[in-house]
Amino acid sequence: MLGVLGAFVFAAQMVNFPVGVGTSGHLVGGTLLACIVGPWAAALVMTSILLIQALVFQDGGILALGANVFNMALMGVLVGYLPARLLAGSKWRNLGVFVGGTSSVLISGLLALSELSASHIHISSAMVEVSLLVFLVNALVEGAITVSALRAIERLKPGITILGRNACSQYLRPFRAPRLSFLIAFAAMMVVLCGVVVGSRLPDGLERLALRLGVPLAHPVLHAPLSDYYIRQFGRNWPSQATAGLLGIICIYLICATASHLLARARRSYSQ
């Protein structure tokens, strides 16, 4: 389940949607993961995704990896999980998930702005306001998608999330859901194959901000195998990007599934 969920979130992050003039956004997925497998496993999956994006797809970069993990995999997941968990047993359950998804993106964006400012990059108040507006639109979309995705998954397997009435413990004891796993894996592949066609080519909020501020982009010392989500030998076309995306979800699946297996073995050894 960690593997297929990681593959789905990675695929969803490849698809950008317009959120303003000249700017796009994409699903982050931290709250969605936390509501299904818990915050610690979600942080592990998000870290794996960011690692593969940096090393294999040259997306985010090595020097920014620590900041990205802190912003999205740790703080983003935690801030997104808390409202959803607090309102899980009430009639405001969906509102808690929506607030969690929204807060997750907002805190990640605010932290990124703070880190840029701490790096002695001057950001005018007007640029801060525009960036916050872009983050807010992206956050609202994130919250709506998170609620919709959770409801769809729970229709397929009621009680699967830690927010459900029949949920397991906070650490979500192992469960068997082969049909659900297959459907999520199939959805991840469809998102890649279709998303590379309909996805927006506009830069995302932080990239747009960097361009407006004139922040110099780092020149890569080495080129990643699938840099910019293309296979260089195939050219910059749909088959090249789709194949790169499919290879990416395979990498994410293998890393998350292996990590889950090792953690399960360590837990069993510790309990014995």
mmCIF file of N, CA and C in Angstrom, residues 110-186:
data_model
loop_
_atom_site.group_PDB
_atom_site.id
_atom_site.type_symbol
_atom_site.label_atom_id
_atom_site.label_comp_id
_atom_site.label_asym_id
_atom_site.label_seq_id
_atom_site.Cartn_x
_atom_site.Cartn_y
_atom_site.Cartn_z
ATOM 1 N N LEU A 110 4.758 29.083 3.025
ATOM 2 C CA LEU A 110 5.253 30.084 3.959
ATOM 3 C C LEU A 110 6.680 29.780 4.404
ATOM 4 N N LEU A 111 6.953 28.505 4.648
ATOM 5 C CA LEU A 111 8.306 28.130 5.035
ATOM 6 C C LEU A 111 9.301 28.407 3.908
ATOM 7 N N ALA A 112 8.887 28.126 2.670
ATOM 8 C CA ALA A 112 9.774 28.384 1.532
ATOM 9 C C ALA A 112 10.073 29.871 1.405
ATOM 10 N N LEU A 113 9.043 30.703 1.558
ATOM 11 C CA LEU A 113 9.261 32.151 1.502
ATOM 12 C C LEU A 113 10.196 32.603 2.624
ATOM 13 N N SER A 114 10.011 32.042 3.816
ATOM 14 C CA SER A 114 10.856 32.403 4.948
ATOM 15 C C SER A 114 12.300 31.997 4.699
ATOM 16 N N GLU A 115 12.498 30.833 4.098
ATOM 17 C CA GLU A 115 13.852 30.359 3.827
ATOM 18 C C GLU A 115 14.531 31.205 2.749
ATOM 19 N N LEU A 116 13.761 31.634 1.748
ATOM 20 C CA LEU A 116 14.326 32.523 0.739
ATOM 21 C C LEU A 116 14.737 33.851 1.368
ATOM 22 N N SER A 117 13.879 34.359 2.242
ATOM 23 C CA SER A 117 14.196 35.622 2.920
ATOM 24 C C SER A 117 15.425 35.470 3.811
ATOM 25 N N ALA A 118 15.520 34.331 4.505
ATOM 26 C CA ALA A 118 16.676 34.091 5.369
ATOM 27 C C ALA A 118 17.960 33.917 4.567
ATOM 28 N N SER A 119 17.828 33.635 3.275
ATOM 29 C CA SER A 119 18.993 33.496 2.388
ATOM 30 C C SER A 119 19.394 34.829 1.788
ATOM 31 N N HIS A 120 18.859 35.933 2.373
ATOM 32 C CA HIS A 120 19.204 37.294 1.955
ATOM 33 C C HIS A 120 18.729 37.596 0.534
ATOM 34 N N ILE A 121 17.587 37.011 0.165
ATOM 35 C CA ILE A 121 16.951 37.334 -1.110
ATOM 36 C C ILE A 121 15.801 38.294 -0.809
ATOM 37 N N HIS A 122 15.903 39.492 -1.333
ATOM 38 C CA HIS A 122 14.884 40.504 -1.047
ATOM 39 C C HIS A 122 13.602 40.195 -1.818
ATOM 40 N N ILE A 123 12.499 40.118 -1.094
ATOM 41 C CA ILE A 123 11.187 39.879 -1.696
ATOM 42 C C ILE A 123 10.298 41.060 -1.326
ATOM 43 N N SER A 124 9.835 41.786 -2.320
ATOM 44 C CA SER A 124 8.999 42.957 -2.059
ATOM 45 C C SER A 124 7.658 42.523 -1.481
ATOM 46 N N SER A 125 6.986 43.432 -0.800
ATOM 47 C CA SER A 125 5.683 43.119 -0.208
ATOM 48 C C SER A 125 4.667 42.743 -1.275
ATOM 49 N N ALA A 126 4.758 43.389 -2.451
ATOM 50 C CA ALA A 126 3.838 43.059 -3.542
ATOM 51 C C ALA A 126 4.042 41.618 -4.006
ATOM 52 N N MET A 127 5.307 41.193 -4.126
ATOM 53 C CA MET A 127 5.596 39.822 -4.544
ATOM 54 C C MET A 127 5.156 38.830 -3.483
ATOM 55 N N VAL A 128 5.300 39.182 -2.229
ATOM 56 C CA VAL A 128 4.835 38.306 -1.154
ATOM 57 C C VAL A 128 3.325 38.126 -1.242
ATOM 58 N N GLU A 129 2.601 39.207 -1.479
ATOM 59 C CA GLU A 129 1.141 39.129 -1.565
ATOM 60 C C GLU A 129 0.707 38.266 -2.752
ATOM 61 N N VAL A 130 1.354 38.460 -3.892
ATOM 62 C CA VAL A 130 1.009 37.648 -5.068
ATOM 63 C C VAL A 130 1.324 36.184 -4.813
ATOM 64 N N SER A 131 2.478 35.911 -4.216
ATOM 65 C CA SER A 131 2.866 34.523 -3.935
ATOM 66 C C SER A 131 1.885 33.867 -2.967
ATOM 67 N N LEU A 132 1.479 34.600 -1.934
ATOM 68 C CA LEU A 132 0.530 34.054 -0.972
ATOM 69 C C LEU A 132 -0.815 33.768 -1.633
ATOM 70 N N LEU A 133 -1.226 34.624 -2.564
ATOM 71 C CA LEU A 133 -2.479 34.388 -3.278
ATOM 72 C C LEU A 133 -2.396 33.119 -4.121
ATOM 73 N N VAL A 134 -1.269 32.948 -4.800
ATOM 74 C CA VAL A 134 -1.067 31.727 -5.601
ATOM 75 C C VAL A 134 -1.063 30.498 -4.705
ATOM 76 N N PHE A 135 -0.359 30.577 -3.569
ATOM 77 C CA PHE A 135 -0.334 29.456 -2.626
ATOM 78 C C PHE A 135 -1.736 29.143 -2.108
ATOM 79 N N LEU A 136 -2.536 30.185 -1.856
ATOM 80 C CA LEU A 136 -3.884 29.982 -1.339
ATOM 81 C C LEU A 136 -4.758 29.247 -2.344
ATOM 82 N N VAL A 137 -4.696 29.656 -3.616
ATOM 83 C CA VAL A 137 -5.492 28.972 -4.644
ATOM 84 C C VAL A 137 -5.068 27.512 -4.747
ATOM 85 N N ASN A 138 -3.755 27.279 -4.786
ATOM 86 C CA ASN A 138 -3.247 25.910 -4.849
ATOM 87 C C ASN A 138 -3.672 25.117 -3.620
ATOM 88 N N ALA A 139 -3.664 25.758 -2.449
ATOM 89 C CA ALA A 139 -4.035 25.090 -1.202
ATOM 90 C C ALA A 139 -5.506 24.694 -1.207
ATOM 91 N N LEU A 140 -6.371 25.570 -1.685
ATOM 92 C CA LEU A 140 -7.798 25.259 -1.743
ATOM 93 C C LEU A 140 -8.069 24.084 -2.681
ATOM 94 N N VAL A 141 -7.377 24.062 -3.805
ATOM 95 C CA VAL A 141 -7.515 22.932 -4.732
ATOM 96 C C VAL A 141 -7.010 21.650 -4.070
ATOM 97 N N GLU A 142 -5.901 21.752 -3.352
ATOM 98 C CA GLU A 142 -5.351 20.589 -2.632
ATOM 99 C C GLU A 142 -6.367 20.041 -1.631
ATOM 100 N N GLY A 143 -6.996 20.936 -0.865
ATOM 101 C CA GLY A 143 -7.985 20.493 0.112
ATOM 102 C C GLY A 143 -9.156 19.792 -0.542
ATOM 103 N N ALA A 144 -9.665 20.339 -1.649
ATOM 104 C CA ALA A 144 -10.810 19.730 -2.342
ATOM 105 C C ALA A 144 -10.445 18.368 -2.926
ATOM 106 N N ILE A 145 -9.270 18.260 -3.537
ATOM 107 C CA ILE A 145 -8.847 16.985 -4.117
ATOM 108 C C ILE A 145 -8.640 15.941 -3.019
ATOM 109 N N THR A 146 -8.078 16.345 -1.896
ATOM 110 C CA THR A 146 -7.840 15.409 -0.794
ATOM 111 C C THR A 146 -9.159 14.825 -0.279
ATOM 112 N N VAL A 147 -10.153 15.676 -0.077
ATOM 113 C CA VAL A 147 -11.467 15.194 0.374
ATOM 114 C C VAL A 147 -12.064 14.229 -0.646
ATOM 115 N N SER A 148 -12.033 14.586 -1.922
ATOM 116 C CA SER A 148 -12.620 13.750 -2.971
ATOM 117 C C SER A 148 -11.900 12.409 -3.081
ATOM 118 N N ALA A 149 -10.558 12.450 -3.026
ATOM 119 C CA ALA A 149 -9.793 11.211 -3.148
ATOM 120 C C ALA A 149 -10.044 10.277 -1.967
ATOM 121 N N LEU A 150 -10.104 10.829 -0.750
ATOM 122 C CA LEU A 150 -10.358 9.999 0.422
ATOM 123 C C LEU A 150 -11.738 9.360 0.362
ATOM 124 N N ARG A 151 -12.729 10.126 -0.048
ATOM 125 C CA ARG A 151 -14.086 9.582 -0.142
ATOM 126 C C ARG A 151 -14.153 8.473 -1.187
ATOM 127 N N ALA A 152 -13.440 8.644 -2.298
ATOM 128 C CA ALA A 152 -13.439 7.610 -3.334
ATOM 129 C C ALA A 152 -12.759 6.337 -2.830
ATOM 130 N N ILE A 153 -11.633 6.490 -2.120
ATOM 131 C CA ILE A 153 -10.924 5.316 -1.607
ATOM 132 C C ILE A 153 -11.754 4.592 -0.560
ATOM 133 N N GLU A 154 -12.447 5.337 0.301
ATOM 134 C CA GLU A 154 -13.243 4.702 1.351
ATOM 135 C C GLU A 154 -14.492 4.016 0.801
ATOM 136 N N ARG A 155 -14.970 4.455 -0.369
ATOM 137 C CA ARG A 155 -16.074 3.721 -1.001
ATOM 138 C C ARG A 155 -15.610 2.344 -1.456
ATOM 139 N N LEU A 156 -14.345 2.272 -1.893
ATOM 140 C CA LEU A 156 -13.810 0.995 -2.340
ATOM 141 C C LEU A 156 -13.511 0.068 -1.166
ATOM 142 N N LYS A 157 -13.039 0.633 -0.051
ATOM 143 C CA LYS A 157 -12.730 -0.177 1.134
ATOM 144 C C LYS A 157 -13.064 0.641 2.374
ATOM 145 N N PRO A 158 -14.281 0.542 2.869
ATOM 146 C CA PRO A 158 -14.688 1.330 4.042
ATOM 147 C C PRO A 158 -13.787 1.061 5.246
ATOM 148 N N GLY A 159 -13.479 2.129 5.980
ATOM 149 C CA GLY A 159 -12.688 2.003 7.199
ATOM 150 C C GLY A 159 -11.209 1.874 6.979
ATOM 151 N N ILE A 160 -10.746 2.077 5.737
ATOM 152 C CA ILE A 160 -9.328 1.855 5.477
ATOM 153 C C ILE A 160 -8.463 2.965 6.065
ATOM 154 N N THR A 161 -9.010 4.180 6.176
ATOM 155 C CA THR A 161 -8.188 5.275 6.657
ATOM 156 C C THR A 161 -8.175 5.319 8.178
ATOM 157 N N ILE A 162 -7.174 5.976 8.739
ATOM 158 C CA ILE A 162 -7.092 6.111 10.191
ATOM 159 C C ILE A 162 -8.160 7.077 10.694
ATOM 160 N N LEU A 163 -8.870 7.710 9.780
ATOM 161 C CA LEU A 163 -9.963 8.593 10.158
ATOM 162 C C LEU A 163 -11.306 7.884 10.151
ATOM 163 N N GLY A 164 -11.312 6.629 9.707
ATOM 164 C CA GLY A 164 -12.566 5.892 9.649
ATOM 165 C C GLY A 164 -12.946 5.303 10.997
ATOM 166 N N ARG A 165 -14.214 4.958 11.135
ATOM 167 C CA ARG A 165 -14.678 4.410 12.410
ATOM 168 C C ARG A 165 -14.046 3.063 12.721
ATOM 169 N N ASN A 166 -13.782 2.271 11.683
ATOM 170 C CA ASN A 166 -13.227 0.928 11.879
ATOM 171 C C ASN A 166 -11.716 0.901 11.681
ATOM 172 N N ALA A 167 -11.093 2.055 11.854
ATOM 173 C CA ALA A 167 -9.664 2.146 11.594
ATOM 174 C C ALA A 167 -8.857 1.328 12.588
ATOM 175 N N CYS A 168 -7.636 1.001 12.176
ATOM 176 C CA CYS A 168 -6.727 0.285 13.066
ATOM 177 C C CYS A 168 -6.075 1.288 14.000
ATOM 178 N N SER A 169 -4.952 0.929 14.561
ATOM 179 C CA SER A 169 -4.250 1.821 15.466
ATOM 180 C C SER A 169 -3.648 2.988 14.693
ATOM 181 N N GLN A 170 -3.005 3.890 15.413
ATOM 182 C CA GLN A 170 -2.408 5.049 14.755
ATOM 183 C C GLN A 170 -1.346 4.631 13.746
ATOM 184 N N TYR A 171 -0.709 3.493 13.985
ATOM 185 C CA TYR A 171 0.336 3.042 13.067
ATOM 186 C C TYR A 171 -0.206 2.127 11.984
ATOM 187 N N LEU A 172 -1.513 1.931 11.963
ATOM 188 C CA LEU A 172 -2.188 1.193 10.894
ATOM 189 C C LEU A 172 -1.558 -0.183 10.664
ATOM 190 N N ARG A 173 -2.022 -1.155 11.414
ATOM 191 C CA ARG A 173 -1.511 -2.507 11.276
ATOM 192 C C ARG A 173 -1.684 -2.985 9.837
ATOM 193 N N PRO A 174 -0.819 -3.891 9.382
ATOM 194 C CA PRO A 174 -0.874 -4.316 7.986
ATOM 195 C C PRO A 174 -2.254 -4.848 7.606
ATOM 196 N N PHE A 175 -2.740 -4.477 6.464
ATOM 197 C CA PHE A 175 -4.029 -4.934 5.966
ATOM 198 C C PHE A 175 -3.854 -5.393 4.530
ATOM 199 N N ARG A 176 -4.769 -6.246 4.098
ATOM 200 C CA ARG A 176 -4.703 -6.750 2.731
ATOM 201 C C ARG A 176 -5.818 -6.098 1.916
ATOM 202 N N ALA A 177 -5.419 -5.422 0.883
ATOM 203 C CA ALA A 177 -6.390 -4.775 0.003
ATOM 204 C C ALA A 177 -5.884 -4.872 -1.431
ATOM 205 N N PRO A 178 -5.760 -6.111 -1.965
ATOM 206 C CA PRO A 178 -5.162 -6.255 -3.299
ATOM 207 C C PRO A 178 -5.960 -5.547 -4.383
ATOM 208 N N ARG A 179 -7.299 -5.571 -4.281
ATOM 209 C CA ARG A 179 -8.109 -4.913 -5.299
ATOM 210 C C ARG A 179 -7.897 -3.408 -5.256
ATOM 211 N N LEU A 180 -7.882 -2.854 -4.055
ATOM 212 C CA LEU A 180 -7.667 -1.420 -3.912
ATOM 213 C C LEU A 180 -6.270 -1.038 -4.381
ATOM 214 N N SER A 181 -5.266 -1.843 -4.029
ATOM 215 C CA SER A 181 -3.899 -1.557 -4.459
ATOM 216 C C SER A 181 -3.803 -1.547 -5.979
ATOM 217 N N PHE A 182 -4.463 -2.510 -6.617
ATOM 218 C CA PHE A 182 -4.442 -2.562 -8.080
ATOM 219 C C PHE A 182 -5.102 -1.328 -8.675
ATOM 220 N N LEU A 183 -6.228 -0.909 -8.116
ATOM 221 C CA LEU A 183 -6.941 0.254 -8.651
ATOM 222 C C LEU A 183 -6.131 1.529 -8.486
ATOM 223 N N ILE A 184 -5.461 1.687 -7.334
ATOM 224 C CA ILE A 184 -4.638 2.877 -7.120
ATOM 225 C C ILE A 184 -3.445 2.871 -8.076
ATOM 226 N N ALA A 185 -2.823 1.697 -8.266
ATOM 227 C CA ALA A 185 -1.698 1.601 -9.204
ATOM 228 C C ALA A 185 -2.160 1.916 -10.626
ATOM 229 N N PHE A 186 -3.328 1.406 -10.998
ATOM 230 C CA PHE A 186 -3.873 1.694 -12.336
ATOM 231 C C PHE A 186 -4.163 3.183 -12.486
#
